[in-house]
mmCIF file of C-alpha atoms and ligand atoms in Angstrom:
data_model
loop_
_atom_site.group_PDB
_atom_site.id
_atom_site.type_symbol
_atom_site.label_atom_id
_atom_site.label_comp_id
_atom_site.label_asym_id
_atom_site.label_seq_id
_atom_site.Cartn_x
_atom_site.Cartn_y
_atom_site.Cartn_z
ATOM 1 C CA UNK A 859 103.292 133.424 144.750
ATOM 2 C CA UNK A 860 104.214 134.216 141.068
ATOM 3 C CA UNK A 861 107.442 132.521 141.374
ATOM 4 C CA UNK A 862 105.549 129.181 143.075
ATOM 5 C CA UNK A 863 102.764 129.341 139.971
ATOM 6 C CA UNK A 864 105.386 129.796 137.259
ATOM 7 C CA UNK A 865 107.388 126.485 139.047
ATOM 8 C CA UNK A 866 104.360 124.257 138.838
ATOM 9 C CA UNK A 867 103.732 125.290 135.394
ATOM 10 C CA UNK A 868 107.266 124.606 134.865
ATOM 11 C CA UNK A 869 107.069 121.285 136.454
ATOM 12 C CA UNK A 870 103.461 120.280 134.816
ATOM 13 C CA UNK A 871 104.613 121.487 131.212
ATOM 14 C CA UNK A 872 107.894 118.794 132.233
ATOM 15 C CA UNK A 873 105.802 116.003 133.351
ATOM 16 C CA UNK A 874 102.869 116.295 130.501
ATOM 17 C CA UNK A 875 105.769 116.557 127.844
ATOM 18 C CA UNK A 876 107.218 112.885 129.254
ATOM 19 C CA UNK A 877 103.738 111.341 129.515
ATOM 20 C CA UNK A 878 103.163 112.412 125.662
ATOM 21 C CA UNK A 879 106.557 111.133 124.957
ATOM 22 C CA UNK A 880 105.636 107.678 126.462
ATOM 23 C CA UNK A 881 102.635 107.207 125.492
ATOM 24 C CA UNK A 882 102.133 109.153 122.135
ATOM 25 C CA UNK A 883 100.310 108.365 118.944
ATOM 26 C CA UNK A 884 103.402 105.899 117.525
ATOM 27 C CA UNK A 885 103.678 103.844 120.623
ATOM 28 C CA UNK A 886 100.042 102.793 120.362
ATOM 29 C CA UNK A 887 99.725 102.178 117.596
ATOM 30 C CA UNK A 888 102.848 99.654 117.987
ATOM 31 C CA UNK A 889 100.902 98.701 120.762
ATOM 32 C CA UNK A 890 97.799 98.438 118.367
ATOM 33 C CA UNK A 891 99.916 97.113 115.242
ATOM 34 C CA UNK A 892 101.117 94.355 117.562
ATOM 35 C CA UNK A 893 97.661 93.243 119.407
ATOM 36 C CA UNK A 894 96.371 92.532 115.324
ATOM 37 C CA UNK A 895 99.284 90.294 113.952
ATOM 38 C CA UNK A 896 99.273 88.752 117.220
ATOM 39 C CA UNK A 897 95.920 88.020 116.902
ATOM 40 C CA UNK A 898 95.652 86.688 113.934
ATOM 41 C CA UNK A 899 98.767 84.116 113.950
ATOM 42 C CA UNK A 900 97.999 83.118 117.186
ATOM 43 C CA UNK A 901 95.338 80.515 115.879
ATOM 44 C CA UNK A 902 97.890 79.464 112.662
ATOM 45 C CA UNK A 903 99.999 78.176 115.158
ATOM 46 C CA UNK A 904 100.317 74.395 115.378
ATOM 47 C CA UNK A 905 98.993 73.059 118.808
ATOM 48 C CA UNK A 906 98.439 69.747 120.248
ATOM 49 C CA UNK A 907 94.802 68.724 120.143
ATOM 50 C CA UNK A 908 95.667 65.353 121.697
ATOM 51 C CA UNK A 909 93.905 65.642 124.791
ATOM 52 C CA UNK A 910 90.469 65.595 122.497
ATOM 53 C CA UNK A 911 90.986 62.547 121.336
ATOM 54 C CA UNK A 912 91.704 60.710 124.498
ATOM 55 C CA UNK A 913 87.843 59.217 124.726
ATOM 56 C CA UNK A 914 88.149 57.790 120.804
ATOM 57 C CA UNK A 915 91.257 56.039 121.951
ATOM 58 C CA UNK A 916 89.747 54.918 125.050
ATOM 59 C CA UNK A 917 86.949 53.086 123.754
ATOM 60 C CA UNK A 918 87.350 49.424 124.055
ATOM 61 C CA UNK A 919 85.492 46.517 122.017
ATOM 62 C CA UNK A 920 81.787 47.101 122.952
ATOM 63 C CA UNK A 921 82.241 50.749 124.079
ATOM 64 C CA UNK A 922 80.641 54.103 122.393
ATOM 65 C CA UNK A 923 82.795 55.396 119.770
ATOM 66 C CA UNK A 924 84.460 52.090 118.917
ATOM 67 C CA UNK A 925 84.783 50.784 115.428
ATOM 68 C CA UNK A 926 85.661 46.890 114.698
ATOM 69 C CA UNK A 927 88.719 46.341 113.139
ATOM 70 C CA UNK A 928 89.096 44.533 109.729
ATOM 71 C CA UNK A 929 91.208 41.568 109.576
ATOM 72 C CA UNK A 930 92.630 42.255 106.156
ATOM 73 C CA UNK A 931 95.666 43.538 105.885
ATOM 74 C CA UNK A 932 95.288 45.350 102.814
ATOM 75 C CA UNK A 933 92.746 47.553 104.649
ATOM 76 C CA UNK A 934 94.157 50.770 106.571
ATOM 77 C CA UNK A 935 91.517 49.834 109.564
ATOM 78 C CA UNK A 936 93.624 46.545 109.837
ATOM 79 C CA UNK A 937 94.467 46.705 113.769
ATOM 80 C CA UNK A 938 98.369 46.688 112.977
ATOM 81 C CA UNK A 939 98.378 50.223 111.081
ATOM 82 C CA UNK A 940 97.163 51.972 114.130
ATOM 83 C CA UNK A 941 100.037 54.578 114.050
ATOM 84 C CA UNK A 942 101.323 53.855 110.158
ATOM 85 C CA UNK A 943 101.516 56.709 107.527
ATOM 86 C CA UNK A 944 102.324 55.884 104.044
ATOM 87 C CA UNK A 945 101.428 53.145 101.243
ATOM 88 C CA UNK A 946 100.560 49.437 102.371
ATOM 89 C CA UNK A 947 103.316 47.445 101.317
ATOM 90 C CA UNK A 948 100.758 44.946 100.820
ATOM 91 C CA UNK A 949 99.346 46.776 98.118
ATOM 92 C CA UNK A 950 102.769 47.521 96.441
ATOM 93 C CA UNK A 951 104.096 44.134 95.575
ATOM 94 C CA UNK A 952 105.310 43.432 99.196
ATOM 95 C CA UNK A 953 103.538 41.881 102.886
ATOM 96 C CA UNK A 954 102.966 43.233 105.742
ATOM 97 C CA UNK A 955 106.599 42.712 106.817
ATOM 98 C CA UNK A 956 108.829 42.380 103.858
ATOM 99 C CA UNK A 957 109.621 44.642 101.040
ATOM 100 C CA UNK A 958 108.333 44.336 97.483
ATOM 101 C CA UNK A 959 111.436 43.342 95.221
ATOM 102 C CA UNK A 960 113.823 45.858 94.464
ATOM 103 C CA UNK A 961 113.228 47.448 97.422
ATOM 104 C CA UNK A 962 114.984 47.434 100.919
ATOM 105 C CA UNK A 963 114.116 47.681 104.186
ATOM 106 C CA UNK A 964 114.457 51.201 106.472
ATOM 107 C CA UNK A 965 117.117 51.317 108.795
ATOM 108 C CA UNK A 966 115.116 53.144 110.786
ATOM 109 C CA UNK A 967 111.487 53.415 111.884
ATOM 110 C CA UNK A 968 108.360 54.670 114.136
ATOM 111 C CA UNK A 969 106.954 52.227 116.557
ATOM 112 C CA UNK A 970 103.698 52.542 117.042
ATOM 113 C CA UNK A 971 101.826 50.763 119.806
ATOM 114 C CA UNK A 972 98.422 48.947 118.546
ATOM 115 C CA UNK A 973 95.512 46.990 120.434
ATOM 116 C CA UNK A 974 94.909 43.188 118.828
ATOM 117 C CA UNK A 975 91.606 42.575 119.384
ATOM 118 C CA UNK A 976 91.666 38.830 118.731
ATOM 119 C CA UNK A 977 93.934 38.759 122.025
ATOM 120 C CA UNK A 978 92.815 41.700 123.571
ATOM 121 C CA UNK A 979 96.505 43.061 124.018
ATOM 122 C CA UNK A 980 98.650 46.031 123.139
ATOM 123 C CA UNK A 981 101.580 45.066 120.757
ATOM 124 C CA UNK A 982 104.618 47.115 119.498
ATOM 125 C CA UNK A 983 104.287 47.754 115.688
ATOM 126 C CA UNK A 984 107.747 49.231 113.947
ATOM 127 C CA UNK A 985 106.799 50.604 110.695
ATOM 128 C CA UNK A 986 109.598 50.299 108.659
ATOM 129 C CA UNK A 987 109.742 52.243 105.204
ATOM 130 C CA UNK A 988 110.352 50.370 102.216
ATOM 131 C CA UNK A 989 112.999 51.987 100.133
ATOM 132 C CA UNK A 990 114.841 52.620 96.987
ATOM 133 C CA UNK A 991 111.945 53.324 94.582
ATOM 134 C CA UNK A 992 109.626 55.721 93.855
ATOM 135 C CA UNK A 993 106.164 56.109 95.431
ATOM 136 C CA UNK A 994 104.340 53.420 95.338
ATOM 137 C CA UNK A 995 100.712 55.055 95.006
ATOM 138 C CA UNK A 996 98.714 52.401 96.112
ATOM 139 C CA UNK A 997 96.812 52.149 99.237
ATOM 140 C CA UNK A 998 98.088 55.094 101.214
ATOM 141 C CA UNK A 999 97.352 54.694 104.876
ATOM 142 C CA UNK A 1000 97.544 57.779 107.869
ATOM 143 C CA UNK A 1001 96.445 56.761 111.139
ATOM 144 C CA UNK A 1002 97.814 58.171 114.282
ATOM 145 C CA UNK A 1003 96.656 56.301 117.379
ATOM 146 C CA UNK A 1004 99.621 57.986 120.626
ATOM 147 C CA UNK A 1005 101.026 59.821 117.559
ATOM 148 C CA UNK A 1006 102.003 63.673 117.894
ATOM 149 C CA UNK A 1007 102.046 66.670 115.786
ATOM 150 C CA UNK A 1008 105.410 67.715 113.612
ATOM 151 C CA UNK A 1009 106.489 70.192 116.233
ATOM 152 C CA UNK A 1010 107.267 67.317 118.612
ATOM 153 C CA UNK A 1011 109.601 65.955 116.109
ATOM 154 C CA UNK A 1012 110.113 62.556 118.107
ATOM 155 C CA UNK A 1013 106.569 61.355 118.658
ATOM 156 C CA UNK A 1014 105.569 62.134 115.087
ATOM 157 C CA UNK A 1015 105.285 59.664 112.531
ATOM 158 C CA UNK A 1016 104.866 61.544 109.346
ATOM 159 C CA UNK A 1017 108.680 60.970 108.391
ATOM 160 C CA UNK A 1018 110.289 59.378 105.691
ATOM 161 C CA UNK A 1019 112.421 56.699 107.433
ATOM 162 C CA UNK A 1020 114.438 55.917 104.265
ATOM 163 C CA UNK A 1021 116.477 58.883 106.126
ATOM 164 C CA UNK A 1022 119.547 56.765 106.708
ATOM 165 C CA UNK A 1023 119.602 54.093 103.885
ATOM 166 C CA UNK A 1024 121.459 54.887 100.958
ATOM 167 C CA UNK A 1025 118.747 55.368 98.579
ATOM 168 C CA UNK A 1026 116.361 57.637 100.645
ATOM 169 C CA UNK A 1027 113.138 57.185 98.220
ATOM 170 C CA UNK A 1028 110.236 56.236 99.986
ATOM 171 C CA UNK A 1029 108.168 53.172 98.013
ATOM 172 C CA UNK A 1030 105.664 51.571 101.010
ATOM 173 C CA UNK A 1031 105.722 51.221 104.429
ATOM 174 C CA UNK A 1032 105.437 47.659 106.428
ATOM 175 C CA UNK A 1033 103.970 46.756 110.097
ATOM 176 C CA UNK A 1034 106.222 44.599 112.049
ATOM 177 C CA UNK A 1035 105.585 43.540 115.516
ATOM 178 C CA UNK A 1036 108.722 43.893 117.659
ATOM 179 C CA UNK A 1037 107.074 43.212 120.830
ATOM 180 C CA UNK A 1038 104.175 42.637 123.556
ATOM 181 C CA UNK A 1039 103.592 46.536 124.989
HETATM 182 N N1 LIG B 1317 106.840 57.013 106.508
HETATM 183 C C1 LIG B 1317 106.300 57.310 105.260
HETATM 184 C C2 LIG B 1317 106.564 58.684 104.775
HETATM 185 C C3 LIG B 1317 107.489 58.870 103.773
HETATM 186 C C4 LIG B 1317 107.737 60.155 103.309
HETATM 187 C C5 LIG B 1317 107.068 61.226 103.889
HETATM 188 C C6 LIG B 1317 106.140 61.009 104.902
HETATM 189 C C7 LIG B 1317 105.889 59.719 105.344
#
């Protein structure tokens, strides 16, 4: 009987010894340390909101939450900078599709997709950096109508798309239509 007592003893002494090895002070308060940072980056992290927005971008001429367009082009509400982000070219010297002197044109670009509402119809709008010269400073313009955040790199339009031209310095950007969506 002693010999079966001193065995469980044995055996319980064994088994406690692993649990506290497992699960002692250190591993939670990894556990712990863990749970805290987690916690509090979790919310820093970039996340796509876009699904909010999808009654704003909804609403049609006459519909709540719908805002008339200006026809001036040297306004940001103008219907073609629906998806632009940077300086109106028309406020820098150039139009709304050519660059101001001294500059030249992006070789690449975002296009942006835009509702006309003199003809009720969706057009495609490239948005084509000016470059070659420094900031132009006037009239900066950041709408992002179907745009995306930065983390999904090809759907985001807050680029400089003087990228590939020689002289990457960003001056204005211009709205071009390049089609009927
Ligand atoms: N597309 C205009 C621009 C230029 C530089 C940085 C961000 C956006």
């Amino acid at each position: 009987m002693n010999w079966l007592l001193t065995q469980l003893d044995r055996l319980t002494e064994r088994r406690v010894r692993q649990v506290a090895h497992a699960h002692g002070r250190r591993s939670f308060v990894t556990r712990l340390g863990t749970a805290l940072v987690g916690g509090a980056l979790l919310p820093m992290l970039p996340f796509d909101r876009s699904g909010q927005f999808g009654s704003a971008q909804a609403a049609g001429a006459g519909q709540p939450g719908h805002k008339a367009k200006t026809p001036d082009a040297n306004q940001c509400d103008y219907w073609r900078y629906c998806a632009i982000d940077g300086f109106l070219c028309t406020c820098c010297g150039g139009t709304l599709t050519q660059c101001p002197p001294g500059t030249e044109v992006s070789k690449v670009s975002w296009v942006g997709t835009c509702l006309n509402p003199g003809d009720k119809r969706h057009y495609l709008v490239s948005y084509n950096d000016c470059c070659g010269k420094g900031s132009c400073g006037e009239c900066l313009c950041n709408n992002n109508e179907r745009e995306r955040p930065g983390y999904r790199l090809g759907v985001h339009n807050d680029i400089n798309w003087c990228m590939a031209n020689t002289n990457t310095m960003f001056h204005c950007t211009t709205a071009i239509i390049v089609g009927v969506a």
